CSV table of C-alpha atoms in Angstrom, one decimal:
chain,number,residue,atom,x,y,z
L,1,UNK,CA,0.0,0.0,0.0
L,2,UNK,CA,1.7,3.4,-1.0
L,3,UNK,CA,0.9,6.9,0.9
L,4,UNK,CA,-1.9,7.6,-1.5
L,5,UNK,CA,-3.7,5.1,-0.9
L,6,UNK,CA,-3.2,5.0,2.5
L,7,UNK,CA,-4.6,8.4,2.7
L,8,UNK,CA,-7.5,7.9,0.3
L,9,UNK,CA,-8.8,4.9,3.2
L,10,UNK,CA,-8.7,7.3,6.0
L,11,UNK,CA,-10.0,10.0,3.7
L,12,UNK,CA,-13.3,7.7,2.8
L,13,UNK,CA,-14.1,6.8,6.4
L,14,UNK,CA,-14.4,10.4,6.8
L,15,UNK,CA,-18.3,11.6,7.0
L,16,UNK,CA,-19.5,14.2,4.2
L,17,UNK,CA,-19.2,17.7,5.8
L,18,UNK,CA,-22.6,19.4,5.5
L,19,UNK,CA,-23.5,23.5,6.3
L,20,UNK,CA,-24.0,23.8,9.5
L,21,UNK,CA,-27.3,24.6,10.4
L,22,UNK,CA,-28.8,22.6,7.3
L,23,UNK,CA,-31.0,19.4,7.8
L,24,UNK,CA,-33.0,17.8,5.5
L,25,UNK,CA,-36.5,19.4,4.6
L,26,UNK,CA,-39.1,17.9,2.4
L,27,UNK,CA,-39.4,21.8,0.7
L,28,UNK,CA,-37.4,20.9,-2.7
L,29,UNK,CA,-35.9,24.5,-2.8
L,30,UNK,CA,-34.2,24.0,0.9
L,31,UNK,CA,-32.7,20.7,-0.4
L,32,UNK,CA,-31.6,22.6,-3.4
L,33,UNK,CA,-29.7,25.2,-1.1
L,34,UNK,CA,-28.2,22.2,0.8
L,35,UNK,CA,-26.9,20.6,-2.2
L,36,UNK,CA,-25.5,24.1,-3.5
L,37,UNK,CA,-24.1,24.7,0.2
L,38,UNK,CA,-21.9,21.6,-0.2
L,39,UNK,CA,-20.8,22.4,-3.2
L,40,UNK,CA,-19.3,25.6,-2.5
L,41,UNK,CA,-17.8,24.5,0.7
L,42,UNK,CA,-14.3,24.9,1.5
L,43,UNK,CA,-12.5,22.8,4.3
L,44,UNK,CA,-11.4,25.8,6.8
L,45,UNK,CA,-7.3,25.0,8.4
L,46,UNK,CA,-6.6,24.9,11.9
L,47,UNK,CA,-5.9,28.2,13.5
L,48,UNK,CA,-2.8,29.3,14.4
L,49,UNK,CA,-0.5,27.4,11.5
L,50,UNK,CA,2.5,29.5,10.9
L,51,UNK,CA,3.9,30.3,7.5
L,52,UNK,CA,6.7,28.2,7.1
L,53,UNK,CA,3.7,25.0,8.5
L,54,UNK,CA,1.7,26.2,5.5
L,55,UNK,CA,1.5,24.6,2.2
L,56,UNK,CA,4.5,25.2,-0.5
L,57,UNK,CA,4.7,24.9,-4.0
L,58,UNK,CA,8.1,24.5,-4.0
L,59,UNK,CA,8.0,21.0,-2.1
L,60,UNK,CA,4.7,20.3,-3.2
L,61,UNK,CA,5.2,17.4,-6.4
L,62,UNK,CA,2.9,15.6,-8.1
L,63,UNK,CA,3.0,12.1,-10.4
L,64,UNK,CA,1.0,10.3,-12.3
L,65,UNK,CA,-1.1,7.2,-11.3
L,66,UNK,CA,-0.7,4.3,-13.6
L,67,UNK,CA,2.0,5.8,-15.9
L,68,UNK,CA,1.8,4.7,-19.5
L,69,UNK,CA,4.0,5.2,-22.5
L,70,UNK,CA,1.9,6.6,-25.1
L,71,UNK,CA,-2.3,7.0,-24.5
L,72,UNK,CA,-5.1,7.3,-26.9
L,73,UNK,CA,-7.2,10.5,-27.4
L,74,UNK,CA,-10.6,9.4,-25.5
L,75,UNK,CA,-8.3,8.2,-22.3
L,76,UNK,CA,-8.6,9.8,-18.8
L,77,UNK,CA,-5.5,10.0,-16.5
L,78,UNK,CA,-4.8,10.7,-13.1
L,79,UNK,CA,-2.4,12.7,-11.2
L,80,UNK,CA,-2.1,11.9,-7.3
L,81,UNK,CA,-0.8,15.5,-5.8
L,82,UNK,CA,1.0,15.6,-2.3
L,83,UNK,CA,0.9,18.4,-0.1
L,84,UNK,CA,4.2,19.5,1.7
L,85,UNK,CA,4.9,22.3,4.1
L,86,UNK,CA,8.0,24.6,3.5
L,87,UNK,CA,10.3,22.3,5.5
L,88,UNK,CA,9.2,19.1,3.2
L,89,UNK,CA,6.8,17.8,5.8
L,90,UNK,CA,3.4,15.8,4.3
L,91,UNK,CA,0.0,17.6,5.3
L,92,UNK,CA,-2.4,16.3,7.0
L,93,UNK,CA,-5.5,18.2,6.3
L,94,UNK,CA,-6.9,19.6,3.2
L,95,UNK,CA,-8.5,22.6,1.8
L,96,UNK,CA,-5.4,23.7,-1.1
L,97,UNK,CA,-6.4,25.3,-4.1
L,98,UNK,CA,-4.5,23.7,-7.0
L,99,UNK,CA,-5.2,24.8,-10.5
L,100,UNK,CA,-4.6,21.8,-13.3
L,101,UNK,CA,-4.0,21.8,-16.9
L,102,UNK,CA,-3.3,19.7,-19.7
L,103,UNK,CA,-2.3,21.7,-22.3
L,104,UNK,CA,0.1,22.2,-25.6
L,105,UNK,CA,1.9,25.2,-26.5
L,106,UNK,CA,2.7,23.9,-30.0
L,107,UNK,CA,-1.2,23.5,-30.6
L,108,UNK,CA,-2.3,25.9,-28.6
L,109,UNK,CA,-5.1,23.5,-27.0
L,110,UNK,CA,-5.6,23.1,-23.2
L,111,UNK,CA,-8.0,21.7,-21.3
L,112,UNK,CA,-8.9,22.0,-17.5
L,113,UNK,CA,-8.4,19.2,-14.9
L,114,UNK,CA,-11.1,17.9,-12.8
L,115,UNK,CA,-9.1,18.5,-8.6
L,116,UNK,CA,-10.7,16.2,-5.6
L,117,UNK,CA,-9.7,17.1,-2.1
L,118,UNK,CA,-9.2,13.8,-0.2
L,119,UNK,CA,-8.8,15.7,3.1
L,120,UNK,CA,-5.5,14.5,4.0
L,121,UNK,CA,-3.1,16.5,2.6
L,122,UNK,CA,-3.5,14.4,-0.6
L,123,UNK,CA,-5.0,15.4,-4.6
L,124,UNK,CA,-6.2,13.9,-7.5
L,125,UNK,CA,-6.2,15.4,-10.5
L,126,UNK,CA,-8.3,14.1,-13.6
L,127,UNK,CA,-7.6,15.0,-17.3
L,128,UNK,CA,-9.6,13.8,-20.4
L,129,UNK,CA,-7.4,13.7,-23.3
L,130,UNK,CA,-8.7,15.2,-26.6
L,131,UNK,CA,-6.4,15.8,-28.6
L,132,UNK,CA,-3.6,13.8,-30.8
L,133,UNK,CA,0.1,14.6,-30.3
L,134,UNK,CA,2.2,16.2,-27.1
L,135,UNK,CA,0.8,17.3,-23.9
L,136,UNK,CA,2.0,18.7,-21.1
L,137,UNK,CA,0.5,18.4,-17.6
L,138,UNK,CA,0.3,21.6,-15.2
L,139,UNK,CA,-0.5,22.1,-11.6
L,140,UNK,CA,0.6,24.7,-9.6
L,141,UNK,CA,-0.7,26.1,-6.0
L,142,UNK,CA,-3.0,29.1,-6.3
L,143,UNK,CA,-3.3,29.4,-2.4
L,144,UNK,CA,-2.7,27.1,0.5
L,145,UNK,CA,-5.3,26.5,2.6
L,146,UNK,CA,-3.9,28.7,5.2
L,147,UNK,CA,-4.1,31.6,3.0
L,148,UNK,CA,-7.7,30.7,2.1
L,149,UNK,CA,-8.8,30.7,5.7
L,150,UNK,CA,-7.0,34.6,6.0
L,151,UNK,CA,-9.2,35.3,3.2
L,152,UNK,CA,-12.5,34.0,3.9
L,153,UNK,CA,-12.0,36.1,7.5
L,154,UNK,CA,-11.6,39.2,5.6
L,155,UNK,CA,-14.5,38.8,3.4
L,156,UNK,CA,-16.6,38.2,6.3
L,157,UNK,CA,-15.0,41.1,8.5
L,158,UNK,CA,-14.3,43.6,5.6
L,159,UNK,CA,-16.8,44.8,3.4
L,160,UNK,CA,-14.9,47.9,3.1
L,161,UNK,CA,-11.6,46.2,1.4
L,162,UNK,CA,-12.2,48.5,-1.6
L,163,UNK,CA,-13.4,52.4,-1.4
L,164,UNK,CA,-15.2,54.0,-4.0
L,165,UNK,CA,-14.7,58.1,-5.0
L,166,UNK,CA,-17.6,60.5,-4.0
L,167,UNK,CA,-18.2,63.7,-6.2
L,168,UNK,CA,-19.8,66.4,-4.9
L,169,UNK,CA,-21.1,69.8,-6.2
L,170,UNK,CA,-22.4,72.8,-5.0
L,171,UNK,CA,-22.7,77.0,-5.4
L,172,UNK,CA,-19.9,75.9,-7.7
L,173,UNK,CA,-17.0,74.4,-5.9
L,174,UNK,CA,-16.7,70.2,-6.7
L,175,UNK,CA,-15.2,67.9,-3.8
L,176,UNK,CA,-13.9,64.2,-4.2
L,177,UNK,CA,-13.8,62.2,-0.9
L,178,UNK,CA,-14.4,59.0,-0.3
L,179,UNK,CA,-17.2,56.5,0.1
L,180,UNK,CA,-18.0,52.7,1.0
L,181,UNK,CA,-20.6,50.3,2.6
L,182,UNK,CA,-19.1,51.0,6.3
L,183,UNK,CA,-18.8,54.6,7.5
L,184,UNK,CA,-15.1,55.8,6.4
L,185,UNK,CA,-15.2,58.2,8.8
L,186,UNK,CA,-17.4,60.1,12.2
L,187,UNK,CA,-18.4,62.6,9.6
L,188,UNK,CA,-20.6,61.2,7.4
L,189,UNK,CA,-23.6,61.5,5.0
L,190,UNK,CA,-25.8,58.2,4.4
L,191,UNK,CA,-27.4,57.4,1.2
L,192,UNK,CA,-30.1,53.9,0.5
L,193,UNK,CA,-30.5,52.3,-2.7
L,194,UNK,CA,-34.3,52.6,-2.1
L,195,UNK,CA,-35.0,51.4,-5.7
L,196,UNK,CA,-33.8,48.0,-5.3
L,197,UNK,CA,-31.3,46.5,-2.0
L,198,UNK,CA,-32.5,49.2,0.5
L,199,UNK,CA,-28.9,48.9,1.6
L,200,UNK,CA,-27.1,51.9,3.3
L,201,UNK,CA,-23.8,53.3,2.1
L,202,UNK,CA,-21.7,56.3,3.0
L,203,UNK,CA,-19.4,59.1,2.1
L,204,UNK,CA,-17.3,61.2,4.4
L,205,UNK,CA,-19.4,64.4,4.1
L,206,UNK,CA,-17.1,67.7,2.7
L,207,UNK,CA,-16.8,70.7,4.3
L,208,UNK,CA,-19.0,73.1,3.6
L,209,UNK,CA,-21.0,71.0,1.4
L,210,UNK,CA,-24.6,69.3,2.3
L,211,UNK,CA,-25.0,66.2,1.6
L,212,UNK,CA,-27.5,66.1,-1.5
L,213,UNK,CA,-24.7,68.0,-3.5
L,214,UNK,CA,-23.4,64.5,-3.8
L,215,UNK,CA,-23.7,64.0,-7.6
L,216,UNK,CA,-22.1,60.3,-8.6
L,217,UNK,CA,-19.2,58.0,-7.9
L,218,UNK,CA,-16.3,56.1,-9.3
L,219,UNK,CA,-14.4,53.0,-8.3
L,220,UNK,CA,-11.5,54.0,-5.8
L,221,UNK,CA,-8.4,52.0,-4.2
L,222,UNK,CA,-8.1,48.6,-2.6
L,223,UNK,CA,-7.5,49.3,1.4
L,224,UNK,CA,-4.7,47.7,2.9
L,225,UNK,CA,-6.0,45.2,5.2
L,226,UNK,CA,-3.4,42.7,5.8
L,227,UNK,CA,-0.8,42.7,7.9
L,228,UNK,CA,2.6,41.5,7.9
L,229,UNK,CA,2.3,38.0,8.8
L,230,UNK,CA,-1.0,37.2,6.3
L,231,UNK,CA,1.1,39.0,4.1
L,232,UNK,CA,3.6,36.4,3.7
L,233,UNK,CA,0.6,33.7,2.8
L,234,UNK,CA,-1.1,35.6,0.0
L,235,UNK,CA,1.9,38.4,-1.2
L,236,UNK,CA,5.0,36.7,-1.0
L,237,UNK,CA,6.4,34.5,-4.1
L,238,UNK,CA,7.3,31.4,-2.5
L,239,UNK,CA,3.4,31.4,-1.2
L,240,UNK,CA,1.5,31.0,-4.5
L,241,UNK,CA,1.1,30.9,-8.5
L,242,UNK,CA,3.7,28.6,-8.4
L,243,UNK,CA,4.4,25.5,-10.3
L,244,UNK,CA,4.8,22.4,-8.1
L,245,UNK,CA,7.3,19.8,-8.7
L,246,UNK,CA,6.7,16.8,-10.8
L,247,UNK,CA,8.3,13.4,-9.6
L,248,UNK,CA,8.5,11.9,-13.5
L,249,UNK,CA,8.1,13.6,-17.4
L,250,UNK,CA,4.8,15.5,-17.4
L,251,UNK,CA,4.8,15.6,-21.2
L,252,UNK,CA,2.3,12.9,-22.7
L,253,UNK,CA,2.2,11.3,-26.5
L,254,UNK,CA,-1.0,10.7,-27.4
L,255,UNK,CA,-2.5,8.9,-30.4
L,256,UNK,CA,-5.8,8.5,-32.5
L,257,UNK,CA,-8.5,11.1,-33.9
L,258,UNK,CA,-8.8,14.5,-33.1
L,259,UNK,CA,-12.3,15.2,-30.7
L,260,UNK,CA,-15.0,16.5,-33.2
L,261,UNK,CA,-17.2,18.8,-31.5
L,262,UNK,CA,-20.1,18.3,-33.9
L,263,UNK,CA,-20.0,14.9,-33.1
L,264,UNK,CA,-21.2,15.7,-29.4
L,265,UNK,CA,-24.4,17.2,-30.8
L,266,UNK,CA,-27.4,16.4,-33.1
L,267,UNK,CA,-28.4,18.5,-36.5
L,268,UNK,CA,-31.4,19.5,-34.8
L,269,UNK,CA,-32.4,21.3,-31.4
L,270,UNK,CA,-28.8,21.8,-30.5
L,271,UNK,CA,-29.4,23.9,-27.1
L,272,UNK,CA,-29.3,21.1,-24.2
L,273,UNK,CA,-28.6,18.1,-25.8
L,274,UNK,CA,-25.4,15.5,-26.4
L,275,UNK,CA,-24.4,12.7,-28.0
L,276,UNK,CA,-25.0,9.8,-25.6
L,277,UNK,CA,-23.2,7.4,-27.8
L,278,UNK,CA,-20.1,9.6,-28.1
L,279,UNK,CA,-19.8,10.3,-24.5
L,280,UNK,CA,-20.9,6.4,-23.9
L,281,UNK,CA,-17.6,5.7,-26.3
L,282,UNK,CA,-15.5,7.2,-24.4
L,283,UNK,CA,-16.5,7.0,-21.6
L,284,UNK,CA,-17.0,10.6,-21.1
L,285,UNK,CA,-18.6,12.4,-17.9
L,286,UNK,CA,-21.3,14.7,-19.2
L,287,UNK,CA,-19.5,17.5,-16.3
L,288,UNK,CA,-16.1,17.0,-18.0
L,289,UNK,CA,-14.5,20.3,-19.3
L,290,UNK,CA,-14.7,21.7,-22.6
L,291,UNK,CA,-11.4,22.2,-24.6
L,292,UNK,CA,-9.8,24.9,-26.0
L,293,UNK,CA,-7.9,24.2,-29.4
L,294,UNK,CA,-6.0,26.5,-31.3
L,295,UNK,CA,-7.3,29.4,-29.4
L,296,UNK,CA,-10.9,27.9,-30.2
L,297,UNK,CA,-13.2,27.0,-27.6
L,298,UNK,CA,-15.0,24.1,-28.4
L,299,UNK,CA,-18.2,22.8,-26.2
L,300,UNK,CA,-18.8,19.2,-25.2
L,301,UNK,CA,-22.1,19.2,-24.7
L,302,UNK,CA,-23.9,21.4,-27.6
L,303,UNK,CA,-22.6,22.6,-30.7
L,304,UNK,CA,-21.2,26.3,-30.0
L,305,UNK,CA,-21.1,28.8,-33.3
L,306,UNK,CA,-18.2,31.1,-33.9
L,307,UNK,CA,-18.7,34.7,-34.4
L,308,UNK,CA,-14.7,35.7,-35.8
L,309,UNK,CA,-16.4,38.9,-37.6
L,310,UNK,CA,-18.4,42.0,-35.5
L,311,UNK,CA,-21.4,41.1,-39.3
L,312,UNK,CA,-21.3,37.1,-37.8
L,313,UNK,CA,-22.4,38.9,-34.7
L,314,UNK,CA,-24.7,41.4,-35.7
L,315,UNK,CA,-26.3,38.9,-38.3
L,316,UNK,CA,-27.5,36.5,-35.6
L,317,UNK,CA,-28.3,39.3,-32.8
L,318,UNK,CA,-30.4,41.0,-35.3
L,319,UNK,CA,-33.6,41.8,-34.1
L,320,UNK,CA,-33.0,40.5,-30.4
L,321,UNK,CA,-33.2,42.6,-27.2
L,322,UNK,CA,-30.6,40.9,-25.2
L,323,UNK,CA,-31.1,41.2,-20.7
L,324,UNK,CA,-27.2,40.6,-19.1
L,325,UNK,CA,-27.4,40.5,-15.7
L,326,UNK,CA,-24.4,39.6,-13.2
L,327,UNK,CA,-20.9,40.6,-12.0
L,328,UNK,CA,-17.8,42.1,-13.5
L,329,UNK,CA,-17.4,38.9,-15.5
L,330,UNK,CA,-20.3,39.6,-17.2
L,331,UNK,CA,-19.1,43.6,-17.3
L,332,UNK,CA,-16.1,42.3,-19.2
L,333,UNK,CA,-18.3,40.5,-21.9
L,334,UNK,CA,-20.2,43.4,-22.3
L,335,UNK,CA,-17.6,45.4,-22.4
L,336,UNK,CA,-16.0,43.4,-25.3
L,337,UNK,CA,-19.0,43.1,-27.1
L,338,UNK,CA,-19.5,46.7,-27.5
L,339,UNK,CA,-15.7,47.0,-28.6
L,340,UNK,CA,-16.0,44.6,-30.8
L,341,UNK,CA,-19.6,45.5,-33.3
L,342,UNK,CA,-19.4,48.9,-34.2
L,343,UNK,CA,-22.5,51.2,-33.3
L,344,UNK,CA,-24.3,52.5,-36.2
């Protein structure tokens, strides 16, 4: 029995951590919050770990489980990932957050890894392979768990991590100061969003200025709210974005027929649908990720159109009011969709 598999038995006689707070309900839409509270939740590390106790990319190594010489495209591999602290030591909890790739410069394809959390200090990392030729396997440490944990507390005890810029008007003279969800300062004017939230926020109020000669805002500055020990877990280099060390070649050969994304979908009523006897073939999860080929993004389960010209765009939005509602991810699609079709 090696270490990984050691760990994987005391990892499955571990119970399934559920929310606290959640029990089961025969309303369908509080089991569908419990089932999205699991899957958003992140094992928390013990308090008090110090840096150097915390995980490390740079003694953090990874290797693959059953090893082959060549593969065929259609074949899923595995990638057992051990956590070390800085001094080299194994960890015994989990909670990491690894990124994983399988990807090839030369064709410019990629395609995401699928990362389990045993619990115990110990990964697996899942690749379907879609592509014939080289590829190169890629997992490096985004944050330890350690560094998670810092950040989850400031989310939940900082609200104002990022200030926003105030303008104000009035009898002629402008003023810029600044504003946030939590008072900035004892001086203050208050504002709701009574159209919507009914949330407060506030500005610190200028002098000599009431406060309805507040006019609009702008995004500020990022408020320093770490300090020099949670620092070292999220800001210093040997903490994060790095590579981690692989313990044989991570480059793979692989053989057989390029994946044919119009293969995954039928001619007709494309939205929603696959190919059962494609993904049956290969044995395909329908969750597995999609793949990007020569800076193409190519969908697994429904046909996706491309749209390399603003007329391919217009010429199917023509006609259609379009509702985007959502984050700054969504702000950046917008964003690039305006940039890219000219207004008329």
């Amino acid at each position: 029995m090696n270490i990984f598999q050691a760990r994987c038995q005391t990892a499955s006689k571990m119970s399934l951590y559920t929310a606290q707070g959640l029990t089961a309900s025969p309303d369908p839409d509080h089991d569908e919050l419990q089932r999205l509270m699991r899957l958003i939740e992140w094992p928390e590390a013990p308090n008090g770990i110090d840096f150097m106790s915390s995980t490390s990319p740079k003694t953090t190594y990874y290797e693959f489980l059953h090893p082959q010489e060549t593969y065929q495209v259609g074949d899923q591999i595995t990638v057992l990932i051990f956590a070390l602290d800085h001094y080299g030591r194994p960890k015994t909890y989990g909670g990491d957050y690894f990124q994983a790739k399988l990807h090839s410069l030369k064709l410019k394809a990629g395609v995401t890894g699928a990362v389990t959390d045993h619990r115990n200090g110990s990964y697996s990392a899942t690749f379907l392979l879609l592509w014939p030729g080289d590829a190169e396997v890629y997992i490096a440490l985004v944050h330890s768990s350690e560094a998670i944990s810092i950040l989850r507390k400031k989310r939940r005890s900082r609200p104002d991590k990022i200030h926003y810029h105030g303008y104000f008007s009035h009898n002629g003279s402008s003023a810029m100061v600044e504003c946030n969800v939590l008072p900035p300062g004892p001086d203050v004017c208050t504002y709701r969003d009574s159209r919507q939230s009914n949330e407060e926020w506030f500005c610190t109020r200028p002098e000599g200025f009431p406060c309805s000669a507040y006019r609009e805002h702008s995004a500020g500055d990022r408020s320093p709210i770490l300090n020099a020990n949670e620092q070292l877990f999220l800001h210093s280099k040997s903490a994060k974005g790095n590579k981690c060390t692989a313990h044989a070649a991570t480059t793979l050969s692989l053989f057989g027929s390029q994946f044919s994304p119009a293969a995954t979908c039928p001619s007709r009523d494309l939205v929603g649908h696959r190919s059962d006897d494609f993904l049956n073939s290969y044995k395909i999860e329908r969750t597995s990720p999609d793949l990007q080929h020569g800076r193409v993004w190519q969908s697994r389960v429904c046909r996706n159109r491309l749209f390399p010209t603003p007329s391919n765009v217009t010429s199917c939005l023509k006609g259609k009011v379009i509702y985007m509602l959502g984050d700054s991810t969504l702000r950046q699609w917008w964003e690039y969709l305006v940039n890219f079709v000219p207004c008329e």
